[in-house]
Coordinates of C-alpha atoms and ligand atoms in Angstrom, one line a residue:
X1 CA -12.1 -6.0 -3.2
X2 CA -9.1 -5.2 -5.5
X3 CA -7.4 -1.9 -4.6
X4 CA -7.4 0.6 -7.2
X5 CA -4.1 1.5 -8.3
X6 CA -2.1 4.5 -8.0
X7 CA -1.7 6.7 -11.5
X8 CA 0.2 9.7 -12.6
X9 CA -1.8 12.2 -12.6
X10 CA -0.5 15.6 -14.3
X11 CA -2.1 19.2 -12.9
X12 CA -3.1 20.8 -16.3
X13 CA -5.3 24.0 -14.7
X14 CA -5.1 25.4 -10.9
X15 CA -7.3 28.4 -10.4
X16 CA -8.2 30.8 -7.1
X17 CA -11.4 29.2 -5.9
X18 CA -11.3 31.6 -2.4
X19 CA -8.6 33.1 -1.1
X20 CA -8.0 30.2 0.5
X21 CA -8.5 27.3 -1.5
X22 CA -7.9 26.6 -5.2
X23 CA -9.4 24.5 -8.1
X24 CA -7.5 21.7 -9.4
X25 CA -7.7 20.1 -13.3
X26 CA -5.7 17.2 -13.1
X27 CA -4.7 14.8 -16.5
X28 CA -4.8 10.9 -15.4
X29 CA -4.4 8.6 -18.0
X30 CA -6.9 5.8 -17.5
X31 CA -9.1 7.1 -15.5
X32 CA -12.3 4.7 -14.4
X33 CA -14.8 7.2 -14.1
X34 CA -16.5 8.0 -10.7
X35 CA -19.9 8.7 -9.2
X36 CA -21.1 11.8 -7.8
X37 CA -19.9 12.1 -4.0
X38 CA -16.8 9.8 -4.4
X39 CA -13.1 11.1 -3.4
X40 CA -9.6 10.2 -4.8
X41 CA -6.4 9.5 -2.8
X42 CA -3.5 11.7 -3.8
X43 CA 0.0 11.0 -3.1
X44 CA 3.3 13.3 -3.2
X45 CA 6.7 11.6 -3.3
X46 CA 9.4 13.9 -2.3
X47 CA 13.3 13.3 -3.9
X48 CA 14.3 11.6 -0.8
X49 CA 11.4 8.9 -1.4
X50 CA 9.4 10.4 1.6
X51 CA 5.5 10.0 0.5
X52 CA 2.5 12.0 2.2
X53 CA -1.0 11.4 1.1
X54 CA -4.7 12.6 2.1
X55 CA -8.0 12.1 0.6
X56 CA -9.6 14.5 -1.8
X57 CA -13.0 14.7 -3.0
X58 CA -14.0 14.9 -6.4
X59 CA -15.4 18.5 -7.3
X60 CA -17.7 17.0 -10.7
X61 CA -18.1 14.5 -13.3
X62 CA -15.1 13.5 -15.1
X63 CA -14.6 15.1 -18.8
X64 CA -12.8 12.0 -20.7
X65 CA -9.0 11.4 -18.4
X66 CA -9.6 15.4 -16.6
X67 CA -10.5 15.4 -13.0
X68 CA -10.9 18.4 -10.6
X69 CA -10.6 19.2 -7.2
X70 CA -11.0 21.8 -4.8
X71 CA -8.9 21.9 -2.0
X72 CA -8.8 24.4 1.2
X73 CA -5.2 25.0 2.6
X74 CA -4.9 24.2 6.0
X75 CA -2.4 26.0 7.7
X76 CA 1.3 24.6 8.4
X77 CA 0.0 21.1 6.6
X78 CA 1.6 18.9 5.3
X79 CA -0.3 18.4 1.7
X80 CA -2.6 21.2 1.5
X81 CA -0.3 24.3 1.1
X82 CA 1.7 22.5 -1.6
X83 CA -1.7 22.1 -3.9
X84 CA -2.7 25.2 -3.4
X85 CA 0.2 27.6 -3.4
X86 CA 3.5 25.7 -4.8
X87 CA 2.3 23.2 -7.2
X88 CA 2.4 24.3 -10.9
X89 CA 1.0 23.7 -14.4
X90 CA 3.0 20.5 -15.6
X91 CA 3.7 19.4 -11.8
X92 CA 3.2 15.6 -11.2
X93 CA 1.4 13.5 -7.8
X94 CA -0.2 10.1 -7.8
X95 CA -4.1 9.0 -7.9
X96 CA -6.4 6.8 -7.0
X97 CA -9.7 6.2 -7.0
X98 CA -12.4 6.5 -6.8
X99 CA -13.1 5.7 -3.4
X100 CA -16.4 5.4 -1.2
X101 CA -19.6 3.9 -2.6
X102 CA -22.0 5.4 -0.3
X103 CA -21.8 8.9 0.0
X104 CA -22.7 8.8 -3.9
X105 CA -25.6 10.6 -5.6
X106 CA -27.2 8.7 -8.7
X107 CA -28.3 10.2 -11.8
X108 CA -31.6 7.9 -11.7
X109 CA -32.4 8.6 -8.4
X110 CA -36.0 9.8 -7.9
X111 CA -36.1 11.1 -4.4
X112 CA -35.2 14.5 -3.4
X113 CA -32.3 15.8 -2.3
X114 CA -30.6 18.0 0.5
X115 CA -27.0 18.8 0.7
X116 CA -25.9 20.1 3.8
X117 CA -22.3 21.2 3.2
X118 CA -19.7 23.2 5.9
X119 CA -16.9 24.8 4.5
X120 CA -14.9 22.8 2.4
X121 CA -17.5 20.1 2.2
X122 CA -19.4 21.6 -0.5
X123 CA -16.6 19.7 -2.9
X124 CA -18.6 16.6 -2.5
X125 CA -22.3 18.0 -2.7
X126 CA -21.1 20.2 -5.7
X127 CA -20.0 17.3 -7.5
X128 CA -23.9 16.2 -7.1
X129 CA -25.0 19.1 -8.3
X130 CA -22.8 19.1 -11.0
X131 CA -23.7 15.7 -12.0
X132 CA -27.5 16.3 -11.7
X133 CA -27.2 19.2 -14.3
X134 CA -25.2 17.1 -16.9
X135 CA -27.6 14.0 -16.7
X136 CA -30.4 16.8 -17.0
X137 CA -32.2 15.7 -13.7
X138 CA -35.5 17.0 -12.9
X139 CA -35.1 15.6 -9.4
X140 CA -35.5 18.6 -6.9
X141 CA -32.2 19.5 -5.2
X142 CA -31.9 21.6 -1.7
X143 CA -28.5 22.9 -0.6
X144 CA -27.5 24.7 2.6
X145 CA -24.3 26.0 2.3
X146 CA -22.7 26.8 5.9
X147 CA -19.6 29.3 5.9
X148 CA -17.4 31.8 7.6
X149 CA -18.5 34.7 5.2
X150 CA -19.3 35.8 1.8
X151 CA -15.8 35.6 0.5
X152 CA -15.3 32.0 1.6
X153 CA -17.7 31.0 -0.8
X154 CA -16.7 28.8 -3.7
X155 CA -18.0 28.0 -6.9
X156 CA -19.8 31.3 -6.1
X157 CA -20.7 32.1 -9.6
X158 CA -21.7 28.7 -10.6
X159 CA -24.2 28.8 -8.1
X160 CA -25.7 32.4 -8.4
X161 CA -26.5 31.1 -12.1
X162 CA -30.2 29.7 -12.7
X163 CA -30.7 26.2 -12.5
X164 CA -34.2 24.6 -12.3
X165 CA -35.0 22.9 -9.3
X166 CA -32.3 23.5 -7.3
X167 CA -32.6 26.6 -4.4
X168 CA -29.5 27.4 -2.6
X169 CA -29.2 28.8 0.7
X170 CA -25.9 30.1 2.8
X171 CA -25.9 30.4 5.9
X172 CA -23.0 32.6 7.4
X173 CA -21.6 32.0 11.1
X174 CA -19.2 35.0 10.8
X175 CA -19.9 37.7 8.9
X176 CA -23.2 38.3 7.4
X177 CA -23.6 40.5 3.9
X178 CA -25.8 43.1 4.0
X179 CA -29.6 42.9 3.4
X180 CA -29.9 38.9 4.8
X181 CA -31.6 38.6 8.1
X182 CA -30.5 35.7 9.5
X183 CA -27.5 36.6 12.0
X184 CA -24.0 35.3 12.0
X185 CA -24.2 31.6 13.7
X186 CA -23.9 27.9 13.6
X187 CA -26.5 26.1 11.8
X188 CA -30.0 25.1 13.6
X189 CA -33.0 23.1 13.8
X190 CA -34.6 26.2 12.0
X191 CA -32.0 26.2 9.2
X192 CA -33.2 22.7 8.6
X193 CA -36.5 22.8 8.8
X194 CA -37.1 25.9 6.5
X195 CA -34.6 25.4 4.2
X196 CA -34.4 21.2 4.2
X197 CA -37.2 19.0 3.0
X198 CA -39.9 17.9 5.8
X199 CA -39.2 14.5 6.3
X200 CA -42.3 13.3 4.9
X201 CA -40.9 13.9 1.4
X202 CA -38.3 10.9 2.2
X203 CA -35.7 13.1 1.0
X204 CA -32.0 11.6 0.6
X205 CA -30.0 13.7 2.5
X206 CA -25.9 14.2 2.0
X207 CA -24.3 16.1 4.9
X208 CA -20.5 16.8 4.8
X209 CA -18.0 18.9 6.1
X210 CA -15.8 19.4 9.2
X211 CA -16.9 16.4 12.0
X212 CA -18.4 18.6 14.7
X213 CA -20.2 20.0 11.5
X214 CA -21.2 16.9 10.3
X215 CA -22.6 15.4 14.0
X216 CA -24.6 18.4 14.7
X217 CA -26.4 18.3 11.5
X218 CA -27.3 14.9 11.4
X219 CA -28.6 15.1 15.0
X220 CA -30.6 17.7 14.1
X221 CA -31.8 16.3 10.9
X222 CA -32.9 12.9 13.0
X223 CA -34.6 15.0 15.3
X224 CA -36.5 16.4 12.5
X225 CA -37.8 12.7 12.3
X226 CA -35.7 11.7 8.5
X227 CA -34.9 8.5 8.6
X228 CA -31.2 7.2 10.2
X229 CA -30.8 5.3 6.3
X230 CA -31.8 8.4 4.3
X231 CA -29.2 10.7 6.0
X232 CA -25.7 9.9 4.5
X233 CA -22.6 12.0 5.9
X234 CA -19.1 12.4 5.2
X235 CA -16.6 13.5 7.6
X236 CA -13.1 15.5 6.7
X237 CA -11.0 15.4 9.8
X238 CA -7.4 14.4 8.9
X239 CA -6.6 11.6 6.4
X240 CA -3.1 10.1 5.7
X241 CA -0.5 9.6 7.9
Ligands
FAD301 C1 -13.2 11.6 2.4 C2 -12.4 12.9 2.6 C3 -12.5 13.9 1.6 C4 -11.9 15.1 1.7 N1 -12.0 16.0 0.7 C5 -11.5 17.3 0.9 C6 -11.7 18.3 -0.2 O1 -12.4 18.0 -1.1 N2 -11.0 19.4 0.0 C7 -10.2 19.7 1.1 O2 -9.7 20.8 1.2 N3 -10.0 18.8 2.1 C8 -10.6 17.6 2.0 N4 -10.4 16.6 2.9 C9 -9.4 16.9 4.0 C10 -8.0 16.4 3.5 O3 -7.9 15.0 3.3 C11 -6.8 16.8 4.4 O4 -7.1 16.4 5.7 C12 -6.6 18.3 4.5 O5 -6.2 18.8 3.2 C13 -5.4 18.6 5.4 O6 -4.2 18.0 5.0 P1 -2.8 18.6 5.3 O7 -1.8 17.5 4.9 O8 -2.6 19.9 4.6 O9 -2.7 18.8 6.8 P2 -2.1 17.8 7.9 O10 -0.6 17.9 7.8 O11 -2.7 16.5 7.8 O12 -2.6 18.5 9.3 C14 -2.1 19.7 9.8 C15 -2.9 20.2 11.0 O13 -4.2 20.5 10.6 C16 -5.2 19.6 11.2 N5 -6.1 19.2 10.1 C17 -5.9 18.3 9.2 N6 -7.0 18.2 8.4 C18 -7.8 19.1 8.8 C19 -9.1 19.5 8.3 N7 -9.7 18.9 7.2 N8 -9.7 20.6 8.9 C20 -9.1 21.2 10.0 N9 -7.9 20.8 10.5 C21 -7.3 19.8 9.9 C22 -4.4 18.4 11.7 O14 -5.0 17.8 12.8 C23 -3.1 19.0 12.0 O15 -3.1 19.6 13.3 C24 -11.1 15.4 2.8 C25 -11.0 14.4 3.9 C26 -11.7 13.2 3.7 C27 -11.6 12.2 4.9

């Protein structure tokens, strides 16, 4: 398979997605298009030549050459903190993509769908959402959306916003807003099975996020009985190097 190539790729909008993490538009002339689910490569070349890059998903469908991302800063990295908190409007890195051809979502797809994201890996899942909303999808959508605490959230707006057919639930492991009754902890069989499909639907299931995350989830969705072929995860340890 021929190895996309890198592009320049200008950033023409950041904006505060959390506190945390922060919502990229970037300009790349040429670019292919990608599917729901897919992530980019992005490179930064520092004056000395030195060049770092990690993997980044795409957040939703592409609008003509504009791509965006979301991207949590992980403290003392290498990449992160300069996307989130020193890179500026007009500021150039390198692209390429798309990458992965799995963990994609289709717009013709008839099945059901649950997106199981932890922290940061709601980027991915949104992007599905995103794209099911554009294609005008009638194809139910489930998502449970594990996090720290209400102002981790991102895209939080977006998703309070009616959209037909697809229920969203959070479930907190810190810090709990008032009024829910489930209490602060890691997600659980019962997470699954009351706020997933029952297996019986055949649902596709997407599951991304940190990779302890990611492994507990997908036990627990096998041991709901979904098939191993319907349950597609995506894991974001550390990339690059
Ligand atoms: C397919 C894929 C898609 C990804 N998509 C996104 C995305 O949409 N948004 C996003 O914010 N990140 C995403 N990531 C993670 C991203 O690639 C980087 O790993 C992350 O931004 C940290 O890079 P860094 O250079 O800042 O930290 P580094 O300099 O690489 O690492 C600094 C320290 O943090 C640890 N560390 C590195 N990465 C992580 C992590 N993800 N979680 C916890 N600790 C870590 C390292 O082990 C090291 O100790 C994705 C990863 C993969 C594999």
């Amino acid at each position: 398979m021929r190895r996309a190539t890198w592009r320049p790729a200008e950033l023409v909008h950041g904006s505060a997605e959390t506190a945390t993490a922060r919502t990229l538009r970037f300009r790349v002339p040429g670019w292919p298009g990608h599917l729901a689910g897919q992530h980019v490569d992005v490179r930064l070349t520092a004056e000395d030549g030195y060049t770092a890059q990690r993997s980044y998903s795409v957040a939703g469908p592409a609008d003509g050459d504009l791509i965006e991302l979301t991207v949590e800063t992980v403290p003392d990295g290498e990449v992160s903190p300069y996307l989130t908190e020193e890179m500026r409007v007009g500021d150039q890195v390198e692209i390429r993509g798309p990458v992965g051809g799995w963990f994609v979502w289709r717009p013709e797809s008839r099945a059901p769908v649950l997106l199981v994201g932890g922290g940061s890996g709601i980027v991915p899942l949104m992007s599905m959402v995103r794209a099911r909303r554009q294609a005008g999808s009638r194809v139910p959508f489930r998502l449970l959306y594990s996090l720290r605490d209400p102002d981790r959230r991102y895209y939080a707006e977006e998703l309070r916003r009616p959209d037909p057919g697809l229920d969203v639930s959070y479930l907190y492991t810190r810090s709990v807003p008032e009024g829910l009754s489930r209490p602060a902890r890691r997600i659980m069989l019962d997470d699954l099975a009351e706020g997933g499909w029952p297996a019986s639907f055949e649902p596709d299931c997407f599951v991304c996020g940190p990779t302890g995350f990611v492994e507990t989830a997908a036990d627990l969705l096998l041991a709901l009985g979904h098939a191993p072929e319907r349950i597609r995860t995506e894991r974001f340890g550390p990339t690059g190097g």
